């Protein structure tokens, strides 16, 4: 086919198609616009869908966090209620104990005056060496109403306990005391062996003066018995661990304390 023939055919085709193409142009433009809008809409829907997926996940996480917080709050409330219940119980126990202590204190306060008076009277029957040991708590015992009102109840009780403790200790053991006594108008140094608070035996260094003593108010009663000198001296030596232990026959006189 020659070049001229091809040109003629193309021209003829254009001439034939021209009217149809021109009539379809508006429809094609509308279709293109519709397609463009549909593509945009699909794009928007896709974007919104993706956003919703993200937001839904975020909401689910927030819901789970809130559920955890609610659970923690509920547990905290339960624990608080339990603690509050325990606190109420502790408070009740403390209140009960406080009331019991107040009642006990009232009882002690009502009797401490008599106890102190009896203690001061009892001290008068103690040997001098024991009186010296309890001198400090004895001085602390209030003697006047003013002193009683000023002294703490606890301190007053402790004074009585301190004195009783020393008395009990002395009464439960053998005690040797080197002391000076007036014998036949002379001051003589003797060793005195106290058998608790029941009886005491004394002997001088030369074993020439000896005897025993029994409790009495103010000063123990002394009974001279020089025949006991050797046995008493041996007993004193054994108590000092200066002699071999053996049985010693010493008299015990039971008398009514005046």
PDB file of C-alpha atoms in Angstrom:
ATOM      1  CA  UNK A   1       0.000   0.000   0.000  1.00  0.00           C
ATOM      2  CA  UNK A   2       1.299   3.377  -0.981  1.00  0.00           C
ATOM      3  CA  UNK A   3       1.734   6.267   1.377  1.00  0.00           C
ATOM      4  CA  UNK A   4      -1.042   8.228  -0.333  1.00  0.00           C
ATOM      5  CA  UNK A   5      -3.534   5.384   0.099  1.00  0.00           C
ATOM      6  CA  UNK A   6      -2.758   5.082   3.848  1.00  0.00           C
ATOM      7  CA  UNK A   7      -3.274   8.786   4.379  1.00  0.00           C
ATOM      8  CA  UNK A   8      -6.561   8.605   2.523  1.00  0.00           C
ATOM      9  CA  UNK A   9      -7.802   5.683   4.661  1.00  0.00           C
ATOM     10  CA  UNK A  10      -6.887   7.457   7.941  1.00  0.00           C
ATOM     11  CA  UNK A  11      -8.621  10.580   6.766  1.00  0.00           C
ATOM     12  CA  UNK A  12     -11.695   8.583   5.800  1.00  0.00           C
ATOM     13  CA  UNK A  13     -11.736   6.868   9.229  1.00  0.00           C
ATOM     14  CA  UNK A  14     -11.497  10.153  11.020  1.00  0.00           C
ATOM     15  CA  UNK A  15     -14.264  11.526   8.909  1.00  0.00           C
ATOM     16  CA  UNK A  16     -16.510   8.556   9.691  1.00  0.00           C
ATOM     17  CA  UNK A  17     -15.722   8.448  13.459  1.00  0.00           C
ATOM     18  CA  UNK A  18     -15.763  12.161  14.013  1.00  0.00           C
ATOM     19  CA  UNK A  19     -19.477  12.641  14.728  1.00  0.00           C
ATOM     20  CA  UNK A  20     -19.718   9.588  17.111  1.00  0.00           C
ATOM     21  CA  UNK A  21     -16.612  10.537  19.065  1.00  0.00           C
ATOM     22  CA  UNK A  22     -17.819  14.064  19.515  1.00  0.00           C
ATOM     23  CA  UNK A  23     -21.233  12.885  20.784  1.00  0.00           C
ATOM     24  CA  UNK A  24     -19.620  10.474  23.375  1.00  0.00           C
ATOM     25  CA  UNK A  25     -17.142  12.990  24.872  1.00  0.00           C
ATOM     26  CA  UNK A  26     -19.472  14.357  27.610  1.00  0.00           C
ATOM     27  CA  UNK A  27     -20.386  10.861  28.803  1.00  0.00           C
ATOM     28  CA  UNK A  28     -16.719   9.871  28.960  1.00  0.00           C
ATOM     29  CA  UNK A  29     -15.864  12.946  31.013  1.00  0.00           C
ATOM     30  CA  UNK A  30     -18.728  12.201  33.432  1.00  0.00           C
ATOM     31  CA  UNK A  31     -17.609   8.589  33.715  1.00  0.00           C
ATOM     32  CA  UNK A  32     -14.077   9.648  34.440  1.00  0.00           C
ATOM     33  CA  UNK A  33     -15.309  12.061  37.123  1.00  0.00           C
ATOM     34  CA  UNK A  34     -17.467   9.365  38.697  1.00  0.00           C
ATOM     35  CA  UNK A  35     -14.566   6.915  38.693  1.00  0.00           C
ATOM     36  CA  UNK A  36     -12.326   9.538  40.252  1.00  0.00           C
ATOM     37  CA  UNK A  37     -14.892  10.205  42.992  1.00  0.00           C
ATOM     38  CA  UNK A  38     -15.360   6.480  43.578  1.00  0.00           C
ATOM     39  CA  UNK A  39     -11.579   5.977  43.884  1.00  0.00           C
ATOM     40  CA  UNK A  40     -11.387   8.889  46.324  1.00  0.00           C
ATOM     41  CA  UNK A  41     -14.297   7.455  48.327  1.00  0.00           C
ATOM     42  CA  UNK A  42     -12.648   4.027  48.469  1.00  0.00           C
ATOM     43  CA  UNK A  43      -9.444   5.707  49.595  1.00  0.00           C
ATOM     44  CA  UNK A  44     -11.288   7.624  52.301  1.00  0.00           C
ATOM     45  CA  UNK A  45     -13.134   4.473  53.424  1.00  0.00           C
ATOM     46  CA  UNK A  46      -9.859   2.553  53.553  1.00  0.00           C
ATOM     47  CA  UNK A  47      -8.186   5.321  55.572  1.00  0.00           C
ATOM     48  CA  UNK A  48     -11.131   5.556  57.955  1.00  0.00           C
ATOM     49  CA  UNK A  49     -11.167   1.790  58.324  1.00  0.00           C
ATOM     50  CA  UNK A  50      -7.457   1.778  59.177  1.00  0.00           C
ATOM     51  CA  UNK A  51      -7.994   4.609  61.646  1.00  0.00           C
ATOM     52  CA  UNK A  52     -10.872   2.693  63.245  1.00  0.00           C
ATOM     53  CA  UNK A  53      -8.711  -0.422  63.601  1.00  0.00           C
ATOM     54  CA  UNK A  54      -6.033   1.622  65.364  1.00  0.00           C
ATOM     55  CA  UNK A  55      -8.580   3.458  67.498  1.00  0.00           C
ATOM     56  CA  UNK A  56     -10.348   0.203  68.350  1.00  0.00           C
ATOM     57  CA  UNK A  57      -7.067  -1.349  69.473  1.00  0.00           C
ATOM     58  CA  UNK A  58      -6.308   1.759  71.532  1.00  0.00           C
ATOM     59  CA  UNK A  59      -9.799   1.658  73.045  1.00  0.00           C
ATOM     60  CA  UNK A  60      -9.424  -2.021  73.911  1.00  0.00           C
ATOM     61  CA  UNK A  61      -6.102  -1.308  75.594  1.00  0.00           C
ATOM     62  CA  UNK A  62      -7.669   1.573  77.508  1.00  0.00           C
ATOM     63  CA  UNK A  63     -10.576  -0.643  78.551  1.00  0.00           C
ATOM     64  CA  UNK A  64      -8.185  -3.341  79.758  1.00  0.00           C
ATOM     65  CA  UNK A  65      -6.171  -0.761  81.693  1.00  0.00           C
ATOM     66  CA  UNK A  66      -9.353   0.579  83.261  1.00  0.00           C
ATOM     67  CA  UNK A  67     -10.418  -2.950  84.173  1.00  0.00           C
ATOM     68  CA  UNK A  68      -7.034  -3.511  85.846  1.00  0.00           C
ATOM     69  CA  UNK A  69      -7.360  -0.222  87.713  1.00  0.00           C
ATOM     70  CA  UNK A  70     -10.880  -1.125  88.831  1.00  0.00           C
ATOM     71  CA  UNK A  71      -9.626  -4.518  90.036  1.00  0.00           C
ATOM     72  CA  UNK A  72      -6.790  -2.853  91.952  1.00  0.00           C
ATOM     73  CA  UNK A  73      -9.191  -0.340  93.485  1.00  0.00           C
ATOM     74  CA  UNK A  74     -11.577  -3.116  94.517  1.00  0.00           C
ATOM     75  CA  UNK A  75      -8.697  -5.065  96.051  1.00  0.00           C
ATOM     76  CA  UNK A  76      -7.494  -1.918  97.819  1.00  0.00           C
ATOM     77  CA  UNK A  77     -10.999  -1.329  99.186  1.00  0.00           C
ATOM     78  CA  UNK A  78     -11.179  -4.901 100.460  1.00  0.00           C
ATOM     79  CA  UNK A  79      -7.738  -4.569 102.037  1.00  0.00           C
ATOM     80  CA  UNK A  80      -8.656  -1.211 103.558  1.00  0.00           C
ATOM     81  CA  UNK A  81     -11.861  -2.644 104.988  1.00  0.00           C
ATOM     82  CA  UNK A  82      -9.879  -5.553 106.420  1.00  0.00           C
ATOM     83  CA  UNK A  83      -7.283  -3.168 107.853  1.00  0.00           C
ATOM     84  CA  UNK A  84     -10.030  -0.971 109.220  1.00  0.00           C
ATOM     85  CA  UNK A  85     -11.607  -4.004 110.832  1.00  0.00           C
ATOM     86  CA  UNK A  86      -8.245  -5.017 112.302  1.00  0.00           C
ATOM     87  CA  UNK A  87      -7.658  -1.449 113.439  1.00  0.00           C
ATOM     88  CA  UNK A  88     -11.033  -1.413 115.152  1.00  0.00           C
ATOM     89  CA  UNK A  89     -10.175  -4.680 116.876  1.00  0.00           C
ATOM     90  CA  UNK A  90      -6.768  -3.360 117.930  1.00  0.00           C
ATOM     91  CA  UNK A  91      -8.404  -0.165 119.151  1.00  0.00           C
ATOM     92  CA  UNK A  92     -10.916  -2.180 121.159  1.00  0.00           C
ATOM     93  CA  UNK A  93      -8.145  -4.329 122.643  1.00  0.00           C
ATOM     94  CA  UNK A  94      -6.101  -1.256 123.554  1.00  0.00           C
ATOM     95  CA  UNK A  95      -9.126   0.408 125.099  1.00  0.00           C
ATOM     96  CA  UNK A  96      -9.889  -2.720 127.098  1.00  0.00           C
ATOM     97  CA  UNK A  97      -6.274  -2.983 128.253  1.00  0.00           C
ATOM     98  CA  UNK A  98      -6.262   0.703 129.154  1.00  0.00           C
ATOM     99  CA  UNK A  99      -9.397   0.250 131.250  1.00  0.00           C
ATOM    100  CA  UNK A 100      -7.909  -2.805 132.939  1.00  0.00           C
ATOM    101  CA  UNK A 101      -4.726  -0.860 133.699  1.00  0.00           C
ATOM    102  CA  UNK A 102      -6.749   2.005 135.117  1.00  0.00           C
ATOM    103  CA  UNK A 103      -8.658  -0.398 137.336  1.00  0.00           C
ATOM    104  CA  UNK A 104      -5.431  -2.086 138.436  1.00  0.00           C
ATOM    105  CA  UNK A 105      -3.789   1.286 139.057  1.00  0.00           C
ATOM    106  CA  UNK A 106      -6.741   2.368 141.159  1.00  0.00           C
ATOM    107  CA  UNK A 107      -6.459  -0.799 143.249  1.00  0.00           C
ATOM    108  CA  UNK A 108      -2.705  -0.371 143.690  1.00  0.00           C
ATOM    109  CA  UNK A 109      -3.095   3.319 144.462  1.00  0.00           C
ATOM    110  CA  UNK A 110      -5.584   2.499 147.191  1.00  0.00           C
ATOM    111  CA  UNK A 111      -3.261  -0.092 148.758  1.00  0.00           C
ATOM    112  CA  UNK A 112       0.209   1.390 148.164  1.00  0.00           C
ATOM    113  CA  UNK A 113      -0.063   3.626 151.226  1.00  0.00           C
ATOM    114  CA  UNK A 114      -0.642   0.594 153.451  1.00  0.00           C
ATOM    115  CA  UNK A 115       2.153  -1.311 151.714  1.00  0.00           C
ATOM    116  CA  UNK A 116       4.599   1.530 152.255  1.00  0.00           C
ATOM    117  CA  UNK A 117       3.619   1.851 155.915  1.00  0.00           C
ATOM    118  CA  UNK A 118       4.046  -1.891 156.439  1.00  0.00           C
ATOM    119  CA  UNK A 119       7.383  -1.796 154.629  1.00  0.00           C
ATOM    120  CA  UNK A 120       8.706   1.017 156.830  1.00  0.00           C
ATOM    121  CA  UNK A 121       7.634  -0.952 159.885  1.00  0.00           C
ATOM    122  CA  UNK A 122       9.221  -4.171 158.586  1.00  0.00           C
ATOM    123  CA  UNK A 123      12.543  -2.429 157.977  1.00  0.00           C
ATOM    124  CA  UNK A 124      12.800  -1.740 161.718  1.00  0.00           C
ATOM    125  CA  UNK A 125      13.153  -5.511 162.285  1.00  0.00           C
ATOM    126  CA  UNK A 126      15.948  -6.002 159.765  1.00  0.00           C
ATOM    127  CA  UNK A 127      19.583  -6.322 160.840  1.00  0.00           C
ATOM    128  CA  UNK A 128      21.678  -3.194 160.380  1.00  0.00           C
ATOM    129  CA  UNK A 129      23.622  -4.630 157.453  1.00  0.00           C
ATOM    130  CA  UNK A 130      20.404  -5.270 155.509  1.00  0.00           C
ATOM    131  CA  UNK A 131      18.974  -1.882 156.429  1.00  0.00           C
ATOM    132  CA  UNK A 132      22.017  -0.305 154.794  1.00  0.00           C
ATOM    133  CA  UNK A 133      21.341  -2.242 151.572  1.00  0.00           C
ATOM    134  CA  UNK A 134      17.773  -0.960 151.351  1.00  0.00           C
ATOM    135  CA  UNK A 135      18.572   2.565 152.556  1.00  0.00           C
ATOM    136  CA  UNK A 136      18.111   4.236 149.153  1.00  0.00           C
ATOM    137  CA  UNK A 137      14.641   2.853 148.258  1.00  0.00           C
ATOM    138  CA  UNK A 138      13.632   3.350 151.908  1.00  0.00           C
ATOM    139  CA  UNK A 139      14.455   7.057 151.704  1.00  0.00           C
ATOM    140  CA  UNK A 140      12.441   7.309 148.503  1.00  0.00           C
ATOM    141  CA  UNK A 141       9.250   6.115 150.170  1.00  0.00           C
ATOM    142  CA  UNK A 142       7.029   9.201 150.611  1.00  0.00           C
ATOM    143  CA  UNK A 143       6.325   9.984 154.249  1.00  0.00           C
ATOM    144  CA  UNK A 144       3.898  12.901 153.963  1.00  0.00           C
ATOM    145  CA  UNK A 145       0.728  13.461 151.938  1.00  0.00           C
ATOM    146  CA  UNK A 146       2.506  16.122 149.911  1.00  0.00           C
ATOM    147  CA  UNK A 147       5.286  13.676 149.038  1.00  0.00           C
ATOM    148  CA  UNK A 148       2.707  10.985 148.206  1.00  0.00           C
ATOM    149  CA  UNK A 149       0.830  13.288 145.832  1.00  0.00           C
ATOM    150  CA  UNK A 150       4.074  14.323 144.110  1.00  0.00           C
ATOM    151  CA  UNK A 151       5.502  10.793 143.734  1.00  0.00           C
ATOM    152  CA  UNK A 152       4.643   8.689 140.692  1.00  0.00           C
ATOM    153  CA  UNK A 153       2.753   5.481 141.388  1.00  0.00           C
ATOM    154  CA  UNK A 154       5.297   3.495 139.350  1.00  0.00           C
ATOM    155  CA  UNK A 155       8.196   4.796 141.435  1.00  0.00           C
ATOM    156  CA  UNK A 156       6.398   3.995 144.670  1.00  0.00           C
ATOM    157  CA  UNK A 157       5.807   0.432 143.517  1.00  0.00           C
ATOM    158  CA  UNK A 158       9.427   0.050 142.416  1.00  0.00           C
ATOM    159  CA  UNK A 159      10.621   1.204 145.838  1.00  0.00           C
ATOM    160  CA  UNK A 160       8.598  -1.496 147.568  1.00  0.00           C
ATOM    161  CA  UNK A 161       9.739  -4.138 145.071  1.00  0.00           C
ATOM    162  CA  UNK A 162      13.405  -3.149 145.500  1.00  0.00           C
ATOM    163  CA  UNK A 163      13.164  -3.514 149.280  1.00  0.00           C
ATOM    164  CA  UNK A 164      11.331  -6.843 149.094  1.00  0.00           C
ATOM    165  CA  UNK A 165      13.880  -8.165 146.589  1.00  0.00           C
ATOM    166  CA  UNK A 166      16.799  -7.426 148.913  1.00  0.00           C
ATOM    167  CA  UNK A 167      14.947  -8.917 151.887  1.00  0.00           C
ATOM    168  CA  UNK A 168      14.147 -12.092 149.954  1.00  0.00           C
ATOM    169  CA  UNK A 169      17.736 -12.399 148.754  1.00  0.00           C
ATOM    170  CA  UNK A 170      19.140 -11.967 152.273  1.00  0.00           C
ATOM    171  CA  UNK A 171      16.607 -14.381 153.757  1.00  0.00           C
ATOM    172  CA  UNK A 172      17.467 -17.150 151.267  1.00  0.00           C
ATOM    173  CA  UNK A 173      21.200 -17.413 151.993  1.00  0.00           C
ATOM    174  CA  UNK A 174      23.922 -17.434 154.634  1.00  0.00           C
ATOM    175  CA  UNK A 175      25.648 -14.091 155.104  1.00  0.00           C
ATOM    176  CA  UNK A 176      28.831 -13.312 157.034  1.00  0.00           C
ATOM    177  CA  UNK A 177      29.239  -9.703 158.167  1.00  0.00           C
ATOM    178  CA  UNK A 178      32.230  -8.233 159.979  1.00  0.00           C
ATOM    179  CA  UNK A 179      30.857  -5.639 162.357  1.00  0.00           C
ATOM    180  CA  UNK A 180      31.442  -3.920 165.697  1.00  0.00           C
ATOM    181  CA  UNK A 181      29.223  -4.698 168.689  1.00  0.00           C
ATOM    182  CA  UNK A 182      28.996  -3.411 172.217  1.00  0.00           C
ATOM    183  CA  UNK A 183      29.899  -6.342 174.461  1.00  0.00           C
ATOM    184  CA  UNK A 184      30.286  -5.851 178.196  1.00  0.00           C
ATOM    185  CA  UNK A 185      30.692  -2.122 177.745  1.00  0.00           C
ATOM    186  CA  UNK A 186      33.354  -2.447 175.090  1.00  0.00           C
ATOM    187  CA  UNK A 187      33.224  -2.156 171.319  1.00  0.00           C
ATOM    188  CA  UNK A 188      34.311  -5.506 169.959  1.00  0.00           C
ATOM    189  CA  UNK A 189      34.801  -6.486 166.301  1.00  0.00           C
ATOM    190  CA  UNK A 190      33.040  -9.744 165.536  1.00  0.00           C
ATOM    191  CA  UNK A 191      32.093 -11.930 162.598  1.00  0.00           C
ATOM    192  CA  UNK A 192      28.332 -12.448 162.470  1.00  0.00           C
ATOM    193  CA  UNK A 193      26.825 -15.350 160.538  1.00  0.00           C
ATOM    194  CA  UNK A 194      23.219 -14.669 159.547  1.00  0.00           C
ATOM    195  CA  UNK A 195      21.062 -17.707 158.767  1.00  0.00           C
ATOM    196  CA  UNK A 196      18.657 -15.815 156.580  1.00  0.00           C
ATOM    197  CA  UNK A 197      16.515 -13.683 158.859  1.00  0.00           C
ATOM    198  CA  UNK A 198      15.877 -16.455 161.369  1.00  0.00           C
ATOM    199  CA  UNK A 199      18.924 -16.283 163.637  1.00  0.00           C
ATOM    200  CA  UNK A 200      22.491 -14.980 163.691  1.00  0.00           C
ATOM    201  CA  UNK A 201      25.678 -16.181 165.425  1.00  0.00           C
ATOM    202  CA  UNK A 202      28.635 -13.993 166.333  1.00  0.00           C
ATOM    203  CA  UNK A 203      32.206 -14.608 167.502  1.00  0.00           C
ATOM    204  CA  UNK A 204      35.204 -12.349 167.990  1.00  0.00           C
ATOM    205  CA  UNK A 205      38.662 -12.928 166.572  1.00  0.00           C
ATOM    206  CA  UNK A 206      39.986 -14.466 169.800  1.00  0.00           C
ATOM    207  CA  UNK A 207      37.016 -16.843 170.140  1.00  0.00           C
ATOM    208  CA  UNK A 208      36.474 -15.531 173.637  1.00  0.00           C
ATOM    209  CA  UNK A 209      33.211 -13.729 172.972  1.00  0.00           C
ATOM    210  CA  UNK A 210      30.384 -15.539 171.223  1.00  0.00           C
ATOM    211  CA  UNK A 211      26.632 -15.942 171.200  1.00  0.00           C
ATOM    212  CA  UNK A 212      23.549 -15.721 168.999  1.00  0.00           C
ATOM    213  CA  UNK A 213      20.888 -13.163 168.126  1.00  0.00           C
ATOM    214  CA  UNK A 214      17.202 -13.299 167.227  1.00  0.00           C
ATOM    215  CA  UNK A 215      15.062 -10.767 165.334  1.00  0.00           C
ATOM    216  CA  UNK A 216      13.619  -7.852 167.260  1.00  0.00           C
ATOM    217  CA  UNK A 217      12.425  -4.343 166.543  1.00  0.00           C
ATOM    218  CA  UNK A 218      15.173  -1.751 166.455  1.00  0.00           C
ATOM    219  CA  UNK A 219      18.045  -4.136 167.183  1.00  0.00           C
ATOM    220  CA  UNK A 220      18.255  -7.898 167.306  1.00  0.00           C
ATOM    221  CA  UNK A 221      18.296  -9.458 170.756  1.00  0.00           C
ATOM    222  CA  UNK A 222      21.703 -10.776 171.714  1.00  0.00           C
ATOM    223  CA  UNK A 223      22.250 -13.870 173.838  1.00  0.00           C
ATOM    224  CA  UNK A 224      25.775 -14.491 175.086  1.00  0.00           C
ATOM    225  CA  UNK A 225      27.067 -18.062 174.942  1.00  0.00           C
ATOM    226  CA  UNK A 226      30.836 -18.289 174.812  1.00  0.00           C
ATOM    227  CA  UNK A 227      30.667 -22.090 174.663  1.00  0.00           C
ATOM    228  CA  UNK A 228      29.616 -21.753 171.032  1.00  0.00           C
ATOM    229  CA  UNK A 229      32.744 -19.804 170.067  1.00  0.00           C
ATOM    230  CA  UNK A 230      34.643 -22.626 168.359  1.00  0.00           C
ATOM    231  CA  UNK A 231      31.640 -23.971 166.451  1.00  0.00           C
ATOM    232  CA  UNK A 232      30.600 -20.499 165.342  1.00  0.00           C
ATOM    233  CA  UNK A 233      34.173 -19.652 164.282  1.00  0.00           C
ATOM    234  CA  UNK A 234      34.324 -22.894 162.278  1.00  0.00           C
ATOM    235  CA  UNK A 235      30.965 -22.157 160.638  1.00  0.00           C
ATOM    236  CA  UNK A 236      32.153 -18.670 159.708  1.00  0.00           C
ATOM    237  CA  UNK A 237      35.387 -20.083 158.264  1.00  0.00           C
ATOM    238  CA  UNK A 238      33.441 -22.625 156.195  1.00  0.00           C
ATOM    239  CA  UNK A 239      31.143 -19.915 154.855  1.00  0.00           C
ATOM    240  CA  UNK A 240      34.242 -17.916 153.876  1.00  0.00           C
ATOM    241  CA  UNK A 241      35.649 -21.081 152.265  1.00  0.00           C
ATOM    242  CA  UNK A 242      38.608 -20.971 154.654  1.00  0.00           C
ATOM    243  CA  UNK A 243      37.910 -24.389 156.187  1.00  0.00           C
ATOM    244  CA  UNK A 244      36.720 -27.844 155.153  1.00  0.00           C
ATOM    245  CA  UNK A 245      32.960 -28.191 155.244  1.00  0.00           C
ATOM    246  CA  UNK A 246      31.559 -30.254 158.123  1.00  0.00           C
ATOM    247  CA  UNK A 247      28.433 -30.386 160.216  1.00  0.00           C
ATOM    248  CA  UNK A 248      28.330 -27.850 163.042  1.00  0.00           C
ATOM    249  CA  UNK A 249      25.893 -28.149 165.933  1.00  0.00           C
ATOM    250  CA  UNK A 250      24.471 -24.714 166.681  1.00  0.00           C
ATOM    251  CA  UNK A 251      21.320 -23.979 168.693  1.00  0.00           C
ATOM    252  CA  UNK A 252      18.284 -22.355 167.136  1.00  0.00           C
ATOM    253  CA  UNK A 253      15.858 -20.595 169.420  1.00  0.00           C
ATOM    254  CA  UNK A 254      12.393 -19.883 168.073  1.00  0.00           C
ATOM    255  CA  UNK A 255      10.997 -16.782 169.717  1.00  0.00           C
ATOM    256  CA  UNK A 256       8.053 -14.537 169.041  1.00  0.00           C
ATOM    257  CA  UNK A 257       9.190 -11.353 167.380  1.00  0.00           C
ATOM    258  CA  UNK A 258       8.217  -8.356 169.441  1.00  0.00           C
TER     259      UNK A 258
END
